Coordinates of C-alpha atoms in Angstrom, one line a residue:
X1 CA -39.8 -81.9 1.1
X2 CA -43.3 -83.5 1.8
X3 CA -41.7 -87.0 3.1
X4 CA -39.5 -84.6 5.4
X5 CA -42.3 -82.7 6.7
X6 CA -44.3 -85.9 7.3
X7 CA -41.4 -87.6 9.1
X8 CA -40.6 -84.4 11.3
X9 CA -44.5 -84.5 12.0
X10 CA -44.3 -88.1 13.3
X11 CA -41.6 -87.4 15.2
X12 CA -43.2 -84.9 17.2
X13 CA -46.2 -86.6 17.6
X14 CA -44.1 -89.6 19.2
X15 CA -42.1 -87.6 21.3
X16 CA -45.5 -86.0 22.8
X17 CA -46.9 -89.2 23.3
X18 CA -43.8 -90.7 25.1
X19 CA -43.9 -87.4 27.1
X20 CA -47.7 -87.9 27.9
X21 CA -46.8 -91.7 29.0
X22 CA -44.2 -90.5 31.6
X23 CA -46.1 -88.0 33.2
X24 CA -49.2 -90.4 33.4
X25 CA -46.8 -93.0 35.1
X26 CA -45.0 -90.1 37.3
X27 CA -48.5 -89.4 38.3
X28 CA -49.6 -92.6 39.1
X29 CA -46.6 -93.3 41.0
X30 CA -46.7 -90.4 43.3
X31 CA -50.4 -91.4 44.0
X32 CA -49.5 -94.8 45.1
X33 CA -46.7 -93.2 47.0
X34 CA -49.0 -90.9 48.8
X35 CA -51.6 -93.6 49.8
X36 CA -48.7 -95.9 51.1
X37 CA -47.7 -93.1 53.5
X38 CA -51.4 -92.5 54.4
X39 CA -51.8 -96.1 55.3
X40 CA -48.5 -96.3 57.2
X41 CA -49.2 -93.1 59.1
X42 CA -53.1 -94.3 60.1
X43 CA -51.7 -97.9 61.0
X44 CA -48.9 -96.5 63.1
X45 CA -51.6 -94.3 64.6
X46 CA -53.9 -97.7 65.2
X47 CA -51.0 -99.1 66.8
X48 CA -50.1 -96.2 69.2
X49 CA -54.1 -96.4 70.3
X50 CA -54.0 -100.0 71.0
X51 CA -51.0 -99.8 73.0
X52 CA -52.4 -97.0 75.1
X53 CA -55.7 -98.9 75.9
X54 CA -53.9 -101.9 76.9
X55 CA -51.5 -100.1 79.0
X56 CA -54.4 -98.2 80.8
X57 CA -56.2 -101.4 81.2
X58 CA -53.3 -103.1 82.8
X59 CA -53.0 -100.1 85.4
X60 CA -56.6 -100.4 86.2
X61 CA -56.3 -104.3 87.1
X62 CA -53.5 -103.7 89.3
X63 CA -54.3 -100.1 90.8
X64 CA -57.9 -100.1 90.7
X65 CA -57.9 -96.7 92.9
X66 CA -55.5 -95.1 90.1
X67 CA -57.2 -92.5 87.9
X68 CA -53.8 -92.1 86.1
X69 CA -54.3 -90.8 82.8
X70 CA -51.4 -92.1 80.4
X71 CA -50.3 -91.0 76.9
X72 CA -48.0 -92.9 74.9
X73 CA -45.7 -90.6 73.1
X74 CA -44.9 -91.9 69.5
X75 CA -42.0 -93.8 69.2
X76 CA -38.2 -91.8 68.7
X77 CA -37.0 -94.0 66.0
X78 CA -39.4 -95.6 63.4
X79 CA -36.9 -96.5 61.2
X80 CA -35.7 -94.9 57.5
X81 CA -38.6 -93.1 55.9
X82 CA -38.3 -94.6 52.2
X83 CA -41.4 -93.4 51.2
X84 CA -40.6 -89.9 51.8
X85 CA -37.0 -90.4 50.0
X86 CA -38.9 -92.0 47.0
X87 CA -41.2 -88.9 46.5
X88 CA -38.5 -86.5 47.0
X89 CA -36.8 -88.8 44.3
X90 CA -39.9 -88.3 41.9
X91 CA -39.9 -84.2 42.6
X92 CA -36.3 -84.1 41.7
X93 CA -36.5 -86.2 38.5
X94 CA -39.6 -83.9 37.3
X95 CA -37.5 -81.0 38.1
X96 CA -34.7 -82.5 35.9
X97 CA -36.9 -83.3 33.3
X98 CA -38.7 -80.1 33.1
X99 CA -35.3 -78.5 32.9
X100 CA -34.1 -80.6 29.9
X101 CA -37.4 -79.8 28.1
X102 CA -37.1 -76.4 28.3
X103 CA -33.3 -76.7 27.3
X104 CA -34.1 -78.7 24.3
X105 CA -36.9 -76.3 23.4
X106 CA -34.6 -73.2 23.8
X107 CA -32.2 -75.3 21.2
X108 CA -35.3 -75.9 18.8
X109 CA -35.9 -72.0 19.1
X110 CA -32.3 -71.5 18.4
X111 CA -32.3 -73.9 15.4
X112 CA -35.4 -72.5 13.7
X113 CA -34.1 -68.8 14.3
X114 CA -30.5 -70.0 12.7
X115 CA -32.0 -71.9 9.9
X116 CA -34.6 -68.6 9.0
X117 CA -31.7 -66.3 9.2
X118 CA -29.4 -68.4 6.9
X119 CA -32.5 -69.1 4.5
X120 CA -33.0 -65.0 4.4
X121 CA -29.1 -64.4 3.5
X122 CA -29.3 -66.8 1.1
X123 CA -32.4 -65.6 -0.5
X124 CA -31.1 -62.0 -0.3
X125 CA -28.1 -63.4 -2.4
X126 CA -29.8 -64.7 -5.1
X127 CA -31.9 -61.4 -5.5
X128 CA -28.5 -59.6 -5.7
X129 CA -27.6 -62.0 -8.6
X130 CA -30.8 -61.3 -10.7
X131 CA -30.2 -59.2 -13.7
X132 CA -31.3 -55.6 -13.7
X133 CA -33.8 -55.9 -16.3
X134 CA -35.5 -59.1 -15.2
X135 CA -35.6 -57.4 -11.3
X136 CA -37.0 -54.2 -13.2
X137 CA -39.8 -56.4 -14.9
X138 CA -40.6 -59.1 -12.3
X139 CA -39.1 -57.8 -9.0
X140 CA -42.5 -57.5 -7.3
X141 CA -43.2 -61.4 -7.9
X142 CA -40.2 -62.5 -6.1
X143 CA -41.7 -64.0 -3.3
X144 CA -40.1 -67.5 -1.3
X145 CA -41.3 -67.3 2.6
X146 CA -39.6 -69.5 5.1
X147 CA -41.7 -72.7 5.7
X148 CA -39.7 -73.8 8.9
X149 CA -39.3 -77.4 7.3
X150 CA -35.8 -76.8 5.4
X151 CA -32.6 -77.3 7.3
X152 CA -30.3 -74.9 5.5
X153 CA -27.7 -74.8 8.4
X154 CA -26.3 -78.1 7.2
X155 CA -24.6 -76.8 4.3
X156 CA -23.2 -73.8 5.9
X157 CA -20.0 -73.2 7.7
X158 CA -19.8 -71.9 10.9
X159 CA -16.9 -70.7 13.3
X160 CA -16.8 -71.7 16.9
X161 CA -14.5 -69.9 19.3
X162 CA -13.7 -71.7 22.5
X163 CA -11.6 -71.1 25.6
X164 CA -11.1 -72.7 28.7
X165 CA -9.5 -71.0 31.8
X166 CA -8.5 -72.1 35.4
X167 CA -7.6 -69.8 38.1
X168 CA -6.7 -69.6 41.8
X169 CA -8.9 -67.1 43.4
X170 CA -10.1 -66.2 47.0
X171 CA -13.4 -66.5 48.7
X172 CA -13.0 -64.5 52.2
X173 CA -10.4 -66.3 53.5
X174 CA -10.3 -69.3 51.7
X175 CA -8.2 -69.8 48.5
X176 CA -9.7 -71.8 45.7
X177 CA -9.0 -72.9 42.5
X178 CA -12.0 -72.3 39.8
X179 CA -12.4 -72.9 36.2
X180 CA -14.7 -71.8 33.4
X181 CA -15.3 -72.4 29.8
X182 CA -16.5 -69.9 27.4
X183 CA -18.1 -70.8 23.9
X184 CA -19.0 -68.5 21.1
X185 CA -20.6 -69.7 17.8
X186 CA -20.7 -67.4 14.8
X187 CA -22.1 -67.8 11.2
X188 CA -19.9 -67.4 8.1
X189 CA -20.6 -63.5 8.0
X190 CA -19.2 -63.5 11.8
X191 CA -22.6 -62.6 13.3
X192 CA -23.1 -64.3 16.9
X193 CA -25.6 -67.2 16.6
X194 CA -25.1 -68.6 20.4
X195 CA -22.7 -67.8 23.4
X196 CA -22.5 -69.6 26.4
X197 CA -20.6 -69.9 29.6
X198 CA -20.2 -73.1 32.1
X199 CA -18.1 -73.7 35.3
X200 CA -15.5 -76.6 35.5
X201 CA -16.2 -79.0 38.3
X202 CA -13.3 -80.4 39.9
X203 CA -11.0 -77.2 38.8
X204 CA -8.1 -77.8 41.3
X205 CA -7.4 -81.1 39.5
X206 CA -7.4 -79.4 35.7
X207 CA -4.3 -78.0 33.9
X208 CA -4.8 -75.1 31.7
X209 CA -4.5 -77.3 28.6
X210 CA -7.3 -79.5 29.9
X211 CA -9.5 -76.7 30.3
X212 CA -8.4 -75.9 26.6
X213 CA -9.5 -79.4 25.6
X214 CA -12.8 -79.3 27.9
X215 CA -13.5 -75.8 26.0
X216 CA -13.4 -77.6 22.7
X217 CA -15.8 -80.5 24.2
X218 CA -18.2 -78.0 25.1
X219 CA -18.0 -76.0 21.8
X220 CA -18.5 -79.0 19.5
X221 CA -21.4 -80.2 21.7
X222 CA -23.1 -77.1 21.4
X223 CA -22.7 -77.0 17.4
X224 CA -23.8 -80.4 17.0
X225 CA -27.0 -79.3 19.3
X226 CA -27.5 -76.8 16.8
X227 CA -27.5 -79.5 13.9
X228 CA -24.3 -77.9 12.5
X229 CA -22.4 -79.9 9.9
X230 CA -19.6 -77.6 8.8
X231 CA -17.5 -75.9 11.7
X232 CA -14.2 -74.4 12.0
X233 CA -12.8 -74.2 15.5
X234 CA -11.0 -71.4 16.7
X235 CA -8.4 -71.7 19.8
X236 CA -5.9 -69.6 21.1
X237 CA -3.7 -72.1 23.1
X238 CA -1.1 -73.4 21.1
X239 CA -0.5 -76.9 23.0
X240 CA -4.6 -77.5 22.5
X241 CA -4.0 -76.7 19.0
X242 CA -1.5 -79.4 18.8
X243 CA -3.5 -82.1 20.9
X244 CA -6.9 -81.6 18.6
X245 CA -4.9 -81.7 15.2
X246 CA -3.0 -84.7 16.3
X247 CA 0.8 -83.3 15.9
X248 CA 1.3 -83.9 19.6
X249 CA -0.3 -86.8 21.6
X250 CA -1.1 -86.4 25.4
X251 CA -0.4 -89.7 26.3
X252 CA -2.1 -92.2 28.5
X253 CA -4.1 -89.8 30.8
X254 CA -7.1 -87.9 31.8
X255 CA -6.0 -85.6 29.0
X256 CA -5.7 -88.0 26.6
X257 CA -9.3 -89.3 27.2
X258 CA -10.5 -85.7 26.8
X259 CA -8.6 -85.4 23.3
X260 CA -9.9 -88.7 22.4
X261 CA -13.4 -87.5 23.1
X262 CA -12.5 -84.8 20.6
X263 CA -11.4 -86.7 18.1
X264 CA -14.9 -88.6 18.4
X265 CA -17.1 -85.6 18.1
X266 CA -15.0 -84.6 14.8
X267 CA -16.1 -87.1 13.2
X268 CA -19.8 -86.2 13.6
X269 CA -19.2 -83.4 11.4
X270 CA -18.9 -83.3 7.5
X271 CA -16.4 -80.6 7.6
X272 CA -14.1 -79.8 10.8
X273 CA -11.2 -77.5 10.5
X274 CA -9.1 -76.2 13.8
X275 CA -7.8 -73.0 13.5
X276 CA -5.1 -71.3 15.8
X277 CA -6.2 -67.9 16.3
X278 CA -4.7 -64.7 18.0
X279 CA -5.7 -64.1 21.7
X280 CA -7.1 -60.5 20.4
X281 CA -9.4 -62.4 18.3
X282 CA -10.6 -64.4 21.1
X283 CA -11.3 -61.5 23.7
X284 CA -15.0 -61.9 23.8
X285 CA -14.8 -65.8 24.6
X286 CA -12.1 -65.2 26.6
X287 CA -14.7 -62.8 28.4
X288 CA -17.3 -65.5 28.5
X289 CA -14.8 -67.8 30.3
X290 CA -13.5 -65.3 32.9
X291 CA -17.3 -64.6 33.8
X292 CA -17.9 -68.3 34.5
X293 CA -15.0 -68.2 37.0
X294 CA -16.4 -64.6 38.6
X295 CA -20.1 -66.4 38.8
X296 CA -18.6 -68.9 41.1
X297 CA -16.4 -66.7 43.5
X298 CA -19.5 -64.3 44.7
X299 CA -22.0 -64.6 47.0
X300 CA -25.2 -63.1 47.7
X301 CA -25.7 -60.6 50.4
X302 CA -28.2 -58.3 52.3
X303 CA -27.4 -54.9 51.9
X304 CA -28.8 -51.2 52.4
X305 CA -29.6 -51.1 49.0
X306 CA -31.1 -54.8 49.1
X307 CA -29.8 -57.8 47.7
X308 CA -26.5 -57.6 46.3
X309 CA -23.0 -59.9 45.5
X310 CA -19.6 -59.6 47.3
X311 CA -16.5 -60.7 46.2
X312 CA -13.1 -60.6 47.8
X313 CA -10.4 -58.9 46.1
X314 CA -6.9 -60.7 45.5
X315 CA -4.6 -57.6 46.8
X316 CA -6.4 -56.4 50.1
X317 CA -8.5 -59.6 50.9
X318 CA -11.4 -57.2 51.6
X319 CA -14.6 -58.6 50.9
X320 CA -16.2 -55.8 48.3
X321 CA -19.3 -55.3 46.5
X322 CA -19.3 -56.5 43.2
X323 CA -20.2 -53.5 41.5
X324 CA -16.9 -52.2 43.3
X325 CA -14.8 -54.3 41.4
X326 CA -12.7 -53.6 38.4
X327 CA -12.0 -55.7 35.5
X328 CA -8.8 -55.2 33.2
X329 CA -9.4 -55.1 30.1
X330 CA -7.8 -58.1 28.0
X331 CA -7.0 -60.3 30.9
X332 CA -10.4 -59.8 32.9
X333 CA -8.7 -59.9 36.1
X334 CA -10.6 -58.1 38.9
X335 CA -9.6 -56.0 41.4
X336 CA -11.3 -53.4 44.3
X337 CA -11.2 -49.8 43.2
X338 CA -9.2 -48.7 46.3
X339 CA -6.4 -51.3 45.2
X340 CA -6.5 -50.3 41.7
X341 CA -6.5 -46.6 42.5
X342 CA -3.1 -46.9 44.7
X343 CA -1.5 -49.4 42.0
X344 CA -2.1 -47.3 39.3
X345 CA -1.1 -43.8 40.8
X346 CA 2.0 -45.1 42.2
X347 CA 2.9 -46.3 38.6
X348 CA 1.6 -42.8 36.9
X349 CA 3.8 -40.9 39.7
X350 CA 7.1 -42.7 38.6
X351 CA 6.1 -42.3 34.9
X352 CA 5.6 -46.0 34.3
X353 CA 2.8 -47.7 32.4
X354 CA 0.4 -49.4 34.9
X355 CA 0.1 -53.2 33.9
X356 CA -2.5 -55.9 35.5
X357 CA -1.3 -56.6 39.2
X358 CA -1.9 -60.2 38.6
X359 CA 1.4 -62.1 39.1
X360 CA 2.8 -62.9 35.8
X361 CA 0.3 -61.0 33.7
X362 CA 1.6 -58.3 31.6
X363 CA -1.7 -56.8 30.3
X364 CA -1.7 -52.8 30.0
X365 CA -4.2 -51.2 32.3
X366 CA -5.8 -48.3 30.0
X367 CA -5.9 -44.8 31.2
X368 CA -9.3 -44.5 29.7
X369 CA -10.8 -47.6 31.5
X370 CA -9.9 -46.2 35.2
X371 CA -12.3 -43.4 35.1
X372 CA -14.3 -45.2 37.7
X373 CA -11.5 -44.8 40.3
X374 CA -9.2 -42.2 39.4
X375 CA -10.0 -38.1 39.1
X376 CA -11.3 -37.2 35.8
X377 CA -8.7 -34.5 35.7
X378 CA -5.9 -36.9 36.1
X379 CA -7.4 -39.6 33.5
X380 CA -7.4 -36.6 31.1
X381 CA -3.7 -35.3 32.0
X382 CA -2.5 -38.8 31.7
X383 CA -4.2 -39.6 28.3
X384 CA -2.6 -36.0 27.0
X385 CA 0.7 -37.7 28.1
X386 CA 0.2 -40.8 26.7
X387 CA -0.8 -39.3 23.3
X388 CA 2.0 -36.6 23.4
X389 CA 4.4 -39.5 23.7
X390 CA 3.1 -41.4 20.7
X391 CA 3.5 -38.4 18.7
X392 CA 6.8 -37.6 17.1
X393 CA 8.1 -34.2 17.8
X394 CA 8.0 -32.8 14.4
X395 CA 4.1 -33.9 13.9
X396 CA 2.9 -32.4 17.1
X397 CA 0.5 -29.5 16.9
X398 CA -1.2 -27.4 19.4
X399 CA -4.9 -25.5 19.1
X400 CA -3.9 -22.0 18.8
X401 CA -7.0 -21.1 21.5
X402 CA -5.4 -21.1 24.7
X403 CA -8.7 -22.2 26.6
X404 CA -8.2 -25.3 24.3
X405 CA -4.6 -26.3 23.6
X406 CA -5.5 -29.5 22.3
X407 CA -2.7 -31.8 21.2
X408 CA -2.9 -33.2 17.8
X409 CA -1.1 -34.6 15.1
X410 CA -0.2 -32.7 11.9
X411 CA -1.5 -35.4 9.8
X412 CA -4.7 -35.9 12.5
X413 CA -6.0 -32.4 12.3
X414 CA -5.2 -32.1 8.4
X415 CA -7.2 -35.0 7.7
X416 CA -10.0 -33.8 10.3
X417 CA -10.2 -30.2 8.1
X418 CA -10.3 -31.9 4.9
X419 CA -14.1 -33.0 5.6
X420 CA -15.2 -29.2 5.8
X421 CA -12.5 -27.6 3.6
X422 CA -11.3 -29.1 0.3
X423 CA -8.0 -26.4 0.0
X424 CA -7.0 -27.1 3.7
X425 CA -3.6 -28.4 2.9
X426 CA -3.1 -25.2 0.6
X427 CA -4.4 -22.4 2.8
X428 CA -2.7 -23.5 5.9
X429 CA -6.2 -23.5 7.9
X430 CA -6.8 -26.2 10.4
X431 CA -9.8 -27.1 12.5
X432 CA -9.0 -28.1 15.9
X433 CA -10.6 -32.0 16.8
X434 CA -11.7 -30.7 20.2
X435 CA -13.2 -27.2 20.1
X436 CA -13.6 -27.1 16.3
X437 CA -12.7 -23.6 15.6
X438 CA -9.9 -22.8 13.0
X439 CA -6.2 -21.7 13.6
X440 CA -3.6 -20.9 11.0
X441 CA -0.6 -23.9 11.5
X442 CA 2.1 -21.7 10.4
X443 CA 1.2 -18.6 12.4
X444 CA -0.4 -20.5 15.6
X445 CA -2.9 -18.2 15.6
X446 CA -6.6 -18.1 14.9
X447 CA -7.3 -18.3 11.5
X448 CA -7.3 -14.9 9.3
X449 CA -9.7 -15.8 6.9
X450 CA -8.9 -12.7 4.6
X451 CA -5.2 -12.0 4.6
X452 CA -2.0 -14.1 4.4
X453 CA 0.2 -14.7 7.0
X454 CA 2.8 -12.0 6.1
X455 CA -0.2 -9.7 6.0
X456 CA -1.5 -10.9 9.4
X457 CA 2.4 -10.6 11.1
X458 CA 2.3 -6.9 9.7
X459 CA -0.9 -5.9 11.3
X460 CA -0.2 -7.7 14.3
X461 CA 3.5 -7.1 15.0
X462 CA 3.1 -7.5 18.9
X463 CA 2.9 -11.2 20.4
X464 CA -0.3 -12.3 22.3
X465 CA -0.2 -11.3 26.1
X466 CA 0.7 -15.0 27.1
X467 CA 3.5 -15.3 24.2
X468 CA 4.8 -11.9 25.5
X469 CA 5.2 -13.3 28.6
X470 CA 7.2 -16.4 27.6
X471 CA 9.3 -14.3 25.5
X472 CA 10.1 -12.1 28.4
X473 CA 11.1 -15.2 30.4
X474 CA 12.9 -16.8 28.0
X475 CA 15.0 -13.9 27.5
X476 CA 15.6 -13.3 31.1
X477 CA 16.5 -17.0 31.7
X478 CA 18.8 -17.1 28.4
X479 CA 16.3 -20.0 26.8
X480 CA 16.9 -20.9 23.2
X481 CA 14.0 -21.7 20.7
X482 CA 14.4 -24.9 18.2
X483 CA 13.5 -23.3 14.8
X484 CA 12.3 -26.3 13.9
X485 CA 10.0 -27.6 16.4
X486 CA 9.8 -24.2 18.1
X487 CA 10.4 -26.2 21.6
X488 CA 12.0 -23.9 23.9
X489 CA 15.2 -25.6 25.8
X490 CA 17.5 -24.3 28.4
X491 CA 21.0 -25.1 29.2
X492 CA 21.5 -26.1 32.7
X493 CA 25.5 -26.8 32.1
X494 CA 27.8 -28.4 29.4
X495 CA 28.6 -27.1 25.9
X496 CA 26.7 -24.8 23.3
X497 CA 26.2 -27.7 21.1
X498 CA 22.2 -28.5 21.3
X499 CA 20.3 -31.4 20.2
X500 CA 16.7 -30.9 20.5
X501 CA 14.4 -33.8 20.9
X502 CA 13.1 -33.2 17.3
X503 CA 16.7 -34.3 16.2
X504 CA 17.7 -30.5 14.9
X505 CA 21.1 -29.5 16.0
X506 CA 21.9 -25.8 16.5
X507 CA 24.3 -23.4 18.5
X508 CA 22.9 -22.4 21.9
X509 CA 24.3 -19.3 21.6
X510 CA 22.9 -17.7 18.4
X511 CA 20.8 -20.5 17.0
X512 CA 22.9 -21.4 14.0
X513 CA 22.8 -24.9 12.7
X514 CA 25.2 -27.5 13.5
X515 CA 25.6 -29.8 10.3
X516 CA 27.7 -33.2 10.4
X517 CA 28.6 -32.6 13.8
X518 CA 30.1 -29.4 12.9
X519 CA 29.1 -25.8 13.9
X520 CA 28.0 -23.3 10.9
X521 CA 29.0 -20.4 13.3
X522 CA 32.3 -19.1 14.7
X523 CA 30.7 -19.0 18.6
X524 CA 32.6 -20.6 21.3
X525 CA 31.9 -24.4 21.8
X526 CA 31.7 -23.9 25.5
X527 CA 32.5 -21.8 28.3
X528 CA 34.8 -23.5 31.2
X529 CA 32.5 -22.5 34.1
X530 CA 29.7 -24.5 32.3
X531 CA 31.9 -27.6 31.6
X532 CA 33.2 -27.6 35.4
X533 CA 29.6 -26.5 36.9
X534 CA 28.2 -29.6 34.9
X535 CA 31.2 -32.1 36.0
X536 CA 31.1 -31.3 39.7
X537 CA 27.0 -31.8 39.5
X538 CA 27.7 -35.1 38.3
X539 CA 30.2 -36.0 41.0

């Protein structure tokens, strides 16, 4: 431990001395160049004075009466200014050196925080394994502060998630191909340690597989910069997974060179295991790669609210404020609110599920995410429709309070009621998940706390006003109610054998059940006018 600390201190001291020497050399070089530039300027000025005096003397000899005051202008072309160029190179070098030092300092801070976190977690596990009796006797004396010198991360396993993307985008009137890389490093407990996003240069010459391999290279280099030695790499591109595992060879090409670079990086780890992950498990790193792409297709502009960013919508090709662009969850393609509003509304009006408008992308656009551009009432209606379609007919139940009427499944409302009433299943009482009021699942009325369903019906023989109006209308229109799910059905034509959407079969005339595709009543199966009317309508 002491030798490690001493070596680390010597290395830090040597690095600081090298930085001071480099800074001294750069300062001296800049000073000498500035002196040379000043001297060059003075010599040039002296030369111009001499030329002006000589020209004036020549005029006075040949034209004694002339009193012309001649001023020579500086030469228009004095050649290439190497001194200025060298000064610019020094400034650029110093800027790059400063950026590199800041990056290295940031990585050192990351490593220190990572080591501290791992140290604390290991110490916590150690404490958890201390016998109870020993902890009661000596627990107050357990103390092991982190000294900052132990590199614990070399013995821990980390997860490296990578994703590379190449996409054709539009910047104003021009189509461009841009690429991005997303990397996320997590510890063994899947806590985020580091995330980064970078653009891919020359994306127009990069395939999707090459972008994936580039992402692997960036991810492994980031892990090495943190001094990680044991990593599991996660990719969601099967071909990239085949390349890095050596199961498929890319051949002699630029891609092959990149795969060989991955192989060299693998050897720098004491443990390296590639893993093929599902797309859903990579959504956060997919977003990082997509953000890297978006950063390349936006540009700053002056707006009425100050400075902002503009982005071109791939549907209408209009330059839109970046804050008015909608990102599709899952694929992260972006379109303006106006285009997405039209796209989603058309799909909904045709009873279709809205998917991402990007060509070849089948990612579903969730209704709940469309609140930024759709009317809130429409969002609520469509959310309810989707929920209604997802619940089996026999499982559906609605809140008995007309002002609520929230849709729930029987299992959902029972589970919710059990949190406040242990005998919910036996009593028939249910608590609405929306308005939180109790109702009876059998009578479909507000909960009758002090009486049974039979007693309630005896004391309340007349249905509610809304139910009475529905019953009157049903009688007038000759609608029939399914005795199993209570769904009201209207016969438009055809025979009297009805199959409800819940699967229950019955006679439309009297409501008697059909069993094994046969009636249990003596009612006629059809009336000829209904059959003829139905046939004519089909024709």
